[in-house]
Short mmCIF file of C-alpha atoms in Angstrom, two decimals:
data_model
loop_
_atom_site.label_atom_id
_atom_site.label_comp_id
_atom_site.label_asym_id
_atom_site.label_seq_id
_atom_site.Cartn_x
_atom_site.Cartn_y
_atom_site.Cartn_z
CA UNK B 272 3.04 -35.99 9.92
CA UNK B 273 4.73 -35.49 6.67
CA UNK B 274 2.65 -32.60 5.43
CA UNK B 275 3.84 -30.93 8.69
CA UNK B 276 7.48 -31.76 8.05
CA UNK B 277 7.42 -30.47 3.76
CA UNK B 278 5.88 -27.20 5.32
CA UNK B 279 8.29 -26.82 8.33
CA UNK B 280 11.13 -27.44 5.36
CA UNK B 281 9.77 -25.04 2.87
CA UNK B 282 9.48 -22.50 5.64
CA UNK B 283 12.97 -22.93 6.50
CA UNK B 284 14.22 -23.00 2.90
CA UNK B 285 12.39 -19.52 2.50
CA UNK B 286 14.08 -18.09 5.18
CA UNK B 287 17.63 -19.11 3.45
CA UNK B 288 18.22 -22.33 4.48
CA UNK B 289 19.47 -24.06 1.83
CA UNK B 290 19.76 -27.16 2.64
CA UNK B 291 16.58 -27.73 4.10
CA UNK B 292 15.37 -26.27 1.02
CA UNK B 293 17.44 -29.04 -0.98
CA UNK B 294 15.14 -31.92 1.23
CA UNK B 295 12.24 -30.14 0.85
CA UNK B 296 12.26 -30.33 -2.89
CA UNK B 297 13.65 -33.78 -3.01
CA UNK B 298 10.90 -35.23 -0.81
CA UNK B 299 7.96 -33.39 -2.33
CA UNK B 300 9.50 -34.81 -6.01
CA UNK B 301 8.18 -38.47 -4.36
CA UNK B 302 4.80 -37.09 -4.10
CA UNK B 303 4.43 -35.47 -7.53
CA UNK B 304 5.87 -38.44 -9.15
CA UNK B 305 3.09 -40.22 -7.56
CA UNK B 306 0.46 -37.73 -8.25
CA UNK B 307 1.74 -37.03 -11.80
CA UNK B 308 1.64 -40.84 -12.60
CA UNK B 309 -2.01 -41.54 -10.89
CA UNK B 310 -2.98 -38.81 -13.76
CA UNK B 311 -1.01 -39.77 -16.51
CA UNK B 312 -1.12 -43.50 -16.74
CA UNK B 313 -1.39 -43.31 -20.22
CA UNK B 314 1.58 -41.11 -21.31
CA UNK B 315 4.16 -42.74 -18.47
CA UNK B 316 7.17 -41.16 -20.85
CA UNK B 317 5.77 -37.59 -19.73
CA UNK B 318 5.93 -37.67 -16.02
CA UNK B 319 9.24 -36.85 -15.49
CA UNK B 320 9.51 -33.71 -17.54
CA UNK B 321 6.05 -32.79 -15.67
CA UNK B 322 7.46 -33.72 -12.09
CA UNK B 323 10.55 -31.28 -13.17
CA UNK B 324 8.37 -28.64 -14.46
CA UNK B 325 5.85 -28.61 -11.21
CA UNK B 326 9.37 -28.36 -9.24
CA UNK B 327 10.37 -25.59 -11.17
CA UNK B 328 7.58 -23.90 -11.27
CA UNK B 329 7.54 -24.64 -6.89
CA UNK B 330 10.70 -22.69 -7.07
CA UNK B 331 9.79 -20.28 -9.48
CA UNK B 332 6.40 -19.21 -7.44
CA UNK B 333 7.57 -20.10 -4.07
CA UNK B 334 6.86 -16.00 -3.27
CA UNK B 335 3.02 -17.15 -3.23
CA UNK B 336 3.08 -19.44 -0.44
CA UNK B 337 1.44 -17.83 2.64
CA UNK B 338 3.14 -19.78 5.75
CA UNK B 339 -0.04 -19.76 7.16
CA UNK B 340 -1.57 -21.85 4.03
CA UNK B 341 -1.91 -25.98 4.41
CA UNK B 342 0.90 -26.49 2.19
CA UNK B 343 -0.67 -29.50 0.04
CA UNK B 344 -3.31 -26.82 -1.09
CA UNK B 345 -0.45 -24.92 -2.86
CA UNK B 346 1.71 -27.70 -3.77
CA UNK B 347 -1.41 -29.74 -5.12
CA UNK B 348 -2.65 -26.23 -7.16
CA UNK B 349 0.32 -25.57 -8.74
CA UNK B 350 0.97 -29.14 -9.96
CA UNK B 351 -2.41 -29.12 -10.87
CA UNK B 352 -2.31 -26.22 -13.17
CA UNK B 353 0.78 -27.43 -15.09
CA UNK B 354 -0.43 -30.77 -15.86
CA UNK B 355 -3.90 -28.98 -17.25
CA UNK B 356 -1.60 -26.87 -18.97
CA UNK B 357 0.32 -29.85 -20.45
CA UNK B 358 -2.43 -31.79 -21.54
CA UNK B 359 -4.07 -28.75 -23.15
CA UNK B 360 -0.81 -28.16 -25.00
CA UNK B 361 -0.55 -31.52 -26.02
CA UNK B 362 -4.13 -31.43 -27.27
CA UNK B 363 -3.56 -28.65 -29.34
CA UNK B 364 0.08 -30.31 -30.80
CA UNK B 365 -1.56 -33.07 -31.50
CA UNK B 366 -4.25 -31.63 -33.82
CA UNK B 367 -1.53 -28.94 -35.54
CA UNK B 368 1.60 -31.60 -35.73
CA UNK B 369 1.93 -34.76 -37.92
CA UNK B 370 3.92 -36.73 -35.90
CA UNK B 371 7.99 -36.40 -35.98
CA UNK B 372 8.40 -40.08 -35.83
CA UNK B 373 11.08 -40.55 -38.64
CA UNK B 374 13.01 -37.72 -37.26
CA UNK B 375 12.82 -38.83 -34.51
CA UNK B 376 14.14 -42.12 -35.03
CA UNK B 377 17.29 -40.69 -37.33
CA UNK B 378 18.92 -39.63 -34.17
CA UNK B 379 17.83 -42.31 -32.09
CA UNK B 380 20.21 -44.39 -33.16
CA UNK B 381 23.42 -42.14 -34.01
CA UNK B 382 26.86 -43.11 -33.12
CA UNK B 383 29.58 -41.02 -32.91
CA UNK B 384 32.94 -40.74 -31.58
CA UNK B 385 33.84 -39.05 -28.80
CA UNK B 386 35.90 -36.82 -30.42
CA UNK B 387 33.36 -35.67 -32.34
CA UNK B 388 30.75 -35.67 -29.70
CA UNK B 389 31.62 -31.77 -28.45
CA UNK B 390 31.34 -30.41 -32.15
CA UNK B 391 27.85 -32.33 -32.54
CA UNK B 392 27.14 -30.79 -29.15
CA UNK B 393 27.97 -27.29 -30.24
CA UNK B 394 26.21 -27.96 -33.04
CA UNK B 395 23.09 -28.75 -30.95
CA UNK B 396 23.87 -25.91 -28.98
CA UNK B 397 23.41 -23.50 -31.57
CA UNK B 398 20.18 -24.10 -32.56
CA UNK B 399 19.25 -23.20 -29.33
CA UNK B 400 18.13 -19.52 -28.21
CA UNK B 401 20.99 -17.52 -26.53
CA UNK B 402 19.35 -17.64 -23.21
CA UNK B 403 19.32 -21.30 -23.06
CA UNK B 404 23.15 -21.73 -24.94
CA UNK B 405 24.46 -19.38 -23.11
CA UNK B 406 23.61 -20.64 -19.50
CA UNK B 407 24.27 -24.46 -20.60
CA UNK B 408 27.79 -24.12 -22.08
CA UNK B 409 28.39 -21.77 -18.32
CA UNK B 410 27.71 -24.30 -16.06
CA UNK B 411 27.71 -27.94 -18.04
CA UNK B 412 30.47 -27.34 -20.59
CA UNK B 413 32.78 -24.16 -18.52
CA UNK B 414 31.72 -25.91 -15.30
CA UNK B 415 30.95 -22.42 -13.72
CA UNK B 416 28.31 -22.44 -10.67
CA UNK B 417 24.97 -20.83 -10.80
CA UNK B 418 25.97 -17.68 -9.85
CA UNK B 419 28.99 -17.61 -11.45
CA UNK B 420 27.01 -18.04 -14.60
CA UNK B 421 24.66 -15.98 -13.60
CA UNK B 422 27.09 -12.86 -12.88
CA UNK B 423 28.63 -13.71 -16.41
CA UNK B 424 26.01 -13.76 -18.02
CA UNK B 425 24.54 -10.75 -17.12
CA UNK B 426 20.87 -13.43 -16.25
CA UNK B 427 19.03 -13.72 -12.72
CA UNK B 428 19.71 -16.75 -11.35
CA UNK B 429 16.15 -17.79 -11.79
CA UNK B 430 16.25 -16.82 -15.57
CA UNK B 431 19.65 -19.43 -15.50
CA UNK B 432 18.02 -21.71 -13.94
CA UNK B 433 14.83 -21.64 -16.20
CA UNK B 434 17.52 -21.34 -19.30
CA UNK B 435 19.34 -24.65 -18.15
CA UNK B 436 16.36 -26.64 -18.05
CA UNK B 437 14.55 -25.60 -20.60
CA UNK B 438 17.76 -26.01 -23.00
CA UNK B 439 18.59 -29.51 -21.39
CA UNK B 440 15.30 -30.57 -22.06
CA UNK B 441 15.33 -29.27 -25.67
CA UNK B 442 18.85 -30.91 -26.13
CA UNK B 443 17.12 -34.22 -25.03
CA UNK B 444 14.26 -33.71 -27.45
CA UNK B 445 16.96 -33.37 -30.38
CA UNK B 446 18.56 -36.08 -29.89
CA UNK B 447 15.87 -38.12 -29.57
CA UNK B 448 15.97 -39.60 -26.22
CA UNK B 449 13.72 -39.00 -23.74
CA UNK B 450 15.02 -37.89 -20.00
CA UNK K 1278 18.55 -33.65 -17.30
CA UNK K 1279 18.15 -35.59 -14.23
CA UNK K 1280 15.43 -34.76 -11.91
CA UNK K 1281 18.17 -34.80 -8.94
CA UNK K 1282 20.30 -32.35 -10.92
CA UNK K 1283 17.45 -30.11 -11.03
CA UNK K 1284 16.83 -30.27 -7.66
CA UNK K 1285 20.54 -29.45 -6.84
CA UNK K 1286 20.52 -26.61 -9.17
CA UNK K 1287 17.11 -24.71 -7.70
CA UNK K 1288 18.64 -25.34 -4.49
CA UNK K 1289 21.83 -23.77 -4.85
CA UNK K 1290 22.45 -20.19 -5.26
CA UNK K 1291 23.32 -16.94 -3.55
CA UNK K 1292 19.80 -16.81 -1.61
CA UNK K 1293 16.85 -17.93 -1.77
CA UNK K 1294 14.98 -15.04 -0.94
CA UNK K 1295 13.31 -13.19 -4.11
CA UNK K 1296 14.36 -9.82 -5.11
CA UNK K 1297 11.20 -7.60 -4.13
CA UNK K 1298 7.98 -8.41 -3.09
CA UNK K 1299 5.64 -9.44 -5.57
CA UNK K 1300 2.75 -8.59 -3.52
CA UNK K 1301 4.14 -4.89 -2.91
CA UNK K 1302 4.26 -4.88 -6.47
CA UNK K 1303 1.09 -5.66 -7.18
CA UNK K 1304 -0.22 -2.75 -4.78
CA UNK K 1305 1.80 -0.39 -6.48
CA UNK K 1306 1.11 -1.36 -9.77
CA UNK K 1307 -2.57 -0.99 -9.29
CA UNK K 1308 -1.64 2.34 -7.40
CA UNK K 1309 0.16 3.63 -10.27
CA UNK K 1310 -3.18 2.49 -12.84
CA UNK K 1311 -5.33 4.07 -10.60
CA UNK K 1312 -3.00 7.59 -10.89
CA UNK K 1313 -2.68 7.35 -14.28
CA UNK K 1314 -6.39 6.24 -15.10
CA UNK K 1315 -7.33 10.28 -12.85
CA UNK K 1316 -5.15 11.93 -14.75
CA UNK K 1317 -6.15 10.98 -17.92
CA UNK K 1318 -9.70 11.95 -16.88
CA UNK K 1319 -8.71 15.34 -16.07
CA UNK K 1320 -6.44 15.62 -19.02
CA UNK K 1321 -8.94 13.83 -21.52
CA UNK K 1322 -12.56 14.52 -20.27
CA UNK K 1323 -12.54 16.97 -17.74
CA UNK K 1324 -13.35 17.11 -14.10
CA UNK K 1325 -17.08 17.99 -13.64
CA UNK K 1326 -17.58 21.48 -13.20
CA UNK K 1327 -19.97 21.23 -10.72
CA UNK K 1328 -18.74 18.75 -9.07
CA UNK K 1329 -18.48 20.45 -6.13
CA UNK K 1330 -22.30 20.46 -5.81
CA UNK K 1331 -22.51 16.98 -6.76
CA UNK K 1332 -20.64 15.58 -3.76
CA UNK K 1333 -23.11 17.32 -1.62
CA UNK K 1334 -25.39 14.93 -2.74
CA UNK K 1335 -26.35 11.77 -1.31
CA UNK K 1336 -27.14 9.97 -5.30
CA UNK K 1337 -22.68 11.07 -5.87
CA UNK K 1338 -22.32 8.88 -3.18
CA UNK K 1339 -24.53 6.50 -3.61
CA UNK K 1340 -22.47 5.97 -7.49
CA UNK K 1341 -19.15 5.86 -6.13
CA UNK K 1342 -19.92 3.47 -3.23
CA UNK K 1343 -21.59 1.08 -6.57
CA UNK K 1344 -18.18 0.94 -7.95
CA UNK K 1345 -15.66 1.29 -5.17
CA UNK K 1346 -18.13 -1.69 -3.67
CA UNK K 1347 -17.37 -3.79 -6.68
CA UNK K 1348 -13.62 -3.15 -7.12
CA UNK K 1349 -13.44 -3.42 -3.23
CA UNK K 1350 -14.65 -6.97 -4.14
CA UNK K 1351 -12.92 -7.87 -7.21
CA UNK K 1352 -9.24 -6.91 -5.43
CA UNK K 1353 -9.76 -9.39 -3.04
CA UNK K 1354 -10.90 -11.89 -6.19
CA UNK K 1355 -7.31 -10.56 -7.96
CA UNK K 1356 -5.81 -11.45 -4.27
CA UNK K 1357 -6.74 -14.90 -4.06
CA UNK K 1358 -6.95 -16.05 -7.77
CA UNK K 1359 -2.97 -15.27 -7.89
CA UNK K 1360 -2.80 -17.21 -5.32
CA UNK K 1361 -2.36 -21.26 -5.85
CA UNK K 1362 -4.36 -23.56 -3.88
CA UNK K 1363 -6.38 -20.12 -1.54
CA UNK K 1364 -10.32 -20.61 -2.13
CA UNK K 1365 -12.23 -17.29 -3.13
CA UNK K 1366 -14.95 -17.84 -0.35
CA UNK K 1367 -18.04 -16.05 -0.32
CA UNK K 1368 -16.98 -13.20 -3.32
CA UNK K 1369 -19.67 -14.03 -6.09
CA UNK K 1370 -22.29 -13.36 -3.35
CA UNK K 1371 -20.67 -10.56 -1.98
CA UNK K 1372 -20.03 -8.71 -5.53
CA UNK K 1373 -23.95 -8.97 -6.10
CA UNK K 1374 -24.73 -7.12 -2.83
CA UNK K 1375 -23.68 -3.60 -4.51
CA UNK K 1376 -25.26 -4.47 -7.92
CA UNK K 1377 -28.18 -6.12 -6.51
CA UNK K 1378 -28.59 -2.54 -4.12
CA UNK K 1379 -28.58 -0.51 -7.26
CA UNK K 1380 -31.15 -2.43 -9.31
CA UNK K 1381 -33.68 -2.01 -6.51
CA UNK K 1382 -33.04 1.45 -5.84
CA UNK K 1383 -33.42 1.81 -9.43
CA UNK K 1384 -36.17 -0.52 -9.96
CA UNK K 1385 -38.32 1.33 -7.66
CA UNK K 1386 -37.05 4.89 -9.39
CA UNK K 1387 -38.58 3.96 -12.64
CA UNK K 1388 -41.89 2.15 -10.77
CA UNK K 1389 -42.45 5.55 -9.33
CA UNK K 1390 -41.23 7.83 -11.85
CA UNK K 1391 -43.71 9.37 -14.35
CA UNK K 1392 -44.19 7.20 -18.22
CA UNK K 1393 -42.65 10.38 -19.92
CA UNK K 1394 -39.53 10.16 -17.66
CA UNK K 1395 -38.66 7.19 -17.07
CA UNK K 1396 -36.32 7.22 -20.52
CA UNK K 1397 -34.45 10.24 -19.13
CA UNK K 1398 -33.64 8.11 -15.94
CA UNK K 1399 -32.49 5.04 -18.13
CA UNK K 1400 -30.55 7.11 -20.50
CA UNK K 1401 -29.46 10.53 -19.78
CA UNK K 1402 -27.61 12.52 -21.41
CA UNK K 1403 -24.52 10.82 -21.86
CA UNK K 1404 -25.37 7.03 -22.17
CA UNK K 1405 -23.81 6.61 -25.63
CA UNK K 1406 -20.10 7.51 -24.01
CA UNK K 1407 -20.30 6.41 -20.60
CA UNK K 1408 -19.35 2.44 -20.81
CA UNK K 1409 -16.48 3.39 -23.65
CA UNK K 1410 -15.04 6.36 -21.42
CA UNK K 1411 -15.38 3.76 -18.17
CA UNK K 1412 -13.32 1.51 -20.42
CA UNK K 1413 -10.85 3.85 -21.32
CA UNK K 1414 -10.12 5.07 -17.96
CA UNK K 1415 -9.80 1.12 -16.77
CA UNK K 1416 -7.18 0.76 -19.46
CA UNK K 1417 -3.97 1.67 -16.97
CA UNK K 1418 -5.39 -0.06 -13.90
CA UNK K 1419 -5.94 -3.37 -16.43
CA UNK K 1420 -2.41 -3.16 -17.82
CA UNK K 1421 -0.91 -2.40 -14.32
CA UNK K 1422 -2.68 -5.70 -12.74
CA UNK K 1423 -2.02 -7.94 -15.42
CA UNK K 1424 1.64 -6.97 -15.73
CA UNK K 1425 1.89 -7.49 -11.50
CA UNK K 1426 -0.30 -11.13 -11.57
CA UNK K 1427 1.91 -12.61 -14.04
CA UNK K 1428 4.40 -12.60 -11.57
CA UNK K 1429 2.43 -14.35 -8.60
CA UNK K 1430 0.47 -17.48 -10.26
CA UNK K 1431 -3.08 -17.51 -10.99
CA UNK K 1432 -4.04 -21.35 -11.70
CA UNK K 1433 -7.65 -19.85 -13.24
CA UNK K 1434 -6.13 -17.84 -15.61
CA UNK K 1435 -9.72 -17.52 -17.10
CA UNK K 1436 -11.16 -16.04 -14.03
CA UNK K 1437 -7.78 -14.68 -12.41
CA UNK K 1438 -8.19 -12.37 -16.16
CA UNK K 1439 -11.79 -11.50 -15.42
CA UNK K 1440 -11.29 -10.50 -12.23
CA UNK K 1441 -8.11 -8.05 -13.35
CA UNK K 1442 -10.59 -6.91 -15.71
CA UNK K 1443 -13.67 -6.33 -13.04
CA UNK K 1444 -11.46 -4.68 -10.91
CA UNK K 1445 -10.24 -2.09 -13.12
CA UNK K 1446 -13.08 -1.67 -14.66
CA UNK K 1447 -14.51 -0.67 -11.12
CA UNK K 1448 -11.48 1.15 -10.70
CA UNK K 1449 -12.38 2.94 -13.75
CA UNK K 1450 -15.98 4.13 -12.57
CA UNK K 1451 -14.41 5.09 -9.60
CA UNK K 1452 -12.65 7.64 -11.43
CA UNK K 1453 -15.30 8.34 -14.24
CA UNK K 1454 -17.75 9.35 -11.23
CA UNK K 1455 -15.34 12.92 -11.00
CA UNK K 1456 -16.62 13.27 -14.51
CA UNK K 1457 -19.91 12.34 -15.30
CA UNK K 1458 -22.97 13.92 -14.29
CA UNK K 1459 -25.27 11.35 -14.10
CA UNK K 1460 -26.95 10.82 -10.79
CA UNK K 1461 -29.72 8.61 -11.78
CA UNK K 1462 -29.75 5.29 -9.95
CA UNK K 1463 -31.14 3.29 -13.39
CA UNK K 1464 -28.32 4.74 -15.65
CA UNK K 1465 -25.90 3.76 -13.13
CA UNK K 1466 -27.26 0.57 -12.70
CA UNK K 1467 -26.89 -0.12 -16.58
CA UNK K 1468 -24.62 2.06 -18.37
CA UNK K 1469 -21.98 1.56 -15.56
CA UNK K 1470 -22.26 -1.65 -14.89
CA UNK K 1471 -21.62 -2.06 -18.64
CA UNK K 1472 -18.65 0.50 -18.71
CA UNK K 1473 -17.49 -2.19 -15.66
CA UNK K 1474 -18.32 -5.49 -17.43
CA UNK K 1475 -16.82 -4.43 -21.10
CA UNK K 1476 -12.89 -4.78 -19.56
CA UNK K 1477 -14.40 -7.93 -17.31
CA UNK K 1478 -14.84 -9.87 -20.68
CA UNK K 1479 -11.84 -8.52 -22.31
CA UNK K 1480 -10.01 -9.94 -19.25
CA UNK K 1481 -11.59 -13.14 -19.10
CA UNK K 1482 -10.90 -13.28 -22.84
CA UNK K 1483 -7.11 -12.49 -22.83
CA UNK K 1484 -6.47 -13.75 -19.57
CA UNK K 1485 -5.67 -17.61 -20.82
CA UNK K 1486 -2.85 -16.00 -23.17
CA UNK K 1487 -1.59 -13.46 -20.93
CA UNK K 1488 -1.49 -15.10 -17.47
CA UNK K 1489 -0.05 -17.97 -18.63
CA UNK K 1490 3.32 -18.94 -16.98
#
């Protein structure tokens, strides 16, 4: 039974075992993919950056799982609440935003060398906020693990974490592509 | 980034264990509210004098078991609301019992009271204070909860808010009951249960904003 198996993972993962932790997360993305898309047939661009925030927020909240808790209760709630949380943001974008189309589209289709390409990331970089700079040019441009980043940084390694994606994903919406 | 990347990066690091326990924090948040909330009534609006008389009696205890009843409830609501994916059972019938109990015991104080005084039942003398000073004195317990929820993960942020709210609002009668000295079943059953409801609104209200993670 898989449910069994995700819960027997999870439970190990919680007690420190990474790599069952790693499987865990990697076989429950499957199933939010699938629930994700069932709900959001109509905005199929969307359901990867909702499958990555339901992980993260998995990881993030993983203290609230009771072991004695079906685990597709929690797992179903949480994804739940961020895709009613996404579609109410999106609701309220939508009726505050014209759209960004033209913008958009003048970075869709840049070209530049690649010796420019690390200035026109730094560039990028700094119109982020220093908690999502700082933990992207630590581990993706320094190549510096988690928690060497982390202990650098003076950031938990959640708050990293958090601070990678986030930036990565607002890197991606700059430039104009999507994933 | 890649979803797979992701996944690699939450499952790498020193451990996986959480500094603290959320839940721990929680109960000592609301521990700390609950301090702070009786000191500020003995600092602010003092102790009852006579409240050394007043525990003697059966309508002191009678009060305090109406609130401590309703934030008994409303902790086990703030329990399972920051809680994805736990159901909150039978706690909308269970939080009536209490205010259900007072209502008759008042309803059938006024029935049998005299005309002349039943409006000295209803209102007292301090009915014009006694939801505002309830509120005040749920102030600490309502920071102190929603501070420790927004670290667990309420999904009903509406009704994880009002329950915050309803508990320290309860939490605030609790602690009002050292001070007031009302005994009346029918100004308990109104004026308190409006001193209790004003920070249940408030937290329903806020809640969406504040909860949100």
């Amino acid at each position: 039974m898989s449910a069994e198996r995700l819960q027997d993972l999870l439970v190990r993962g919680l007690d420190g075992d990474s790599q069952a932790y790693r499987v865990f997360l990697s076989d429950l993305t499957g199933y939010l993919r699938s629930y994700l898309m069932r709900r959001l047939s109509s905005l199929p661009d969307d359901v990867e950056d909702l499958v990555q925030e339901s992980l993260l927020a998995i990881h993030n909240k993983r203290h609230t799982y009771d072991r004695t808790q079906p685990l597709a209760a929690w797992v179903y709630a949480i994804a739940r609440y961020k895709l009613v949380d996404f579609l109410r943001g999106r609701a309220i974008r939508d009726s505050l935003n014209t759209p960004l189309d033209e913008e958009d589209g003048f970075f869709a289709s840049s070209n530049t060398d690649a010796a420019e390409a690390r200035q026109d990331i730094m560039k990028l970089l700094d119109q982020l906020p220093e908690k999502q700079r700082m933990p992207i040019i630590h581990t993706k441009l320094d190549g510096l693990s988690v928690e060497e980043a982390a202990q650098k940084s003076g950031m938990s390694e959640s708050a990293l974490k958090v601070g990678v994606h986030r930036g990565m994903k607002a890197l991606a919406a700059m430039v104009g592509e999507k994933r | 980034m890649r979803t797979n990347d992701l996944i690699d990066m939450l499952a790498t690091g020193a451990s996986l264990e959480q500094a603290g326990d959320p839940w721990r924090r929680l109960v000592y948040a609301i521990g700390s509210g609950a301090l702070v909330s009786t000191i500020l009534m003995v600092k602010a609006i003092p102790v009852n004098p006579d409240i050394t008389n007043a525990i003697q009696l059966a309508a002191f205890w009678q009060k305090l078991g109406f609130a401590a009843a309703i934030a008994a409830v409303a902790l086990l609501m703030v329990f399972r609301l920051s809680r994805p994916g736990v159901r909150l059972g039978n706690v909308f019938p269970a939080l009536m019992v209490p205010i259900l109990a007072i209502w008759i015991v008042a309803g059938i104080a006024l029935a049998t009271a005299e005309p002349e005084e039943r409006a000295s039942l209803f209102f007292g003398n301090t009915w014009k204070v006694c939801p505002f000073l309830i509120t005040m004195l749920a102030t600490p317990v309502f920071a102190a909860s929603f501070w420790a929820m927004r670290d667990l993960a309420p999904t009903n942020l509406r009704l994880a808010g009002a329950a915050a709210g309803l508990f320290s609002g309860a939490v605030g009668a609790v602690v009002y009951c050292f001070h007031c000295p009302e005994l009346e079943a029918p100004f308990i059953a109104f004026w308190y249960l409006l001193g209790i409801l004003i920070p249940t609104v408030v937290g329903a209200v806020v809640g969406e904003k504040l909860l949100r993670w």
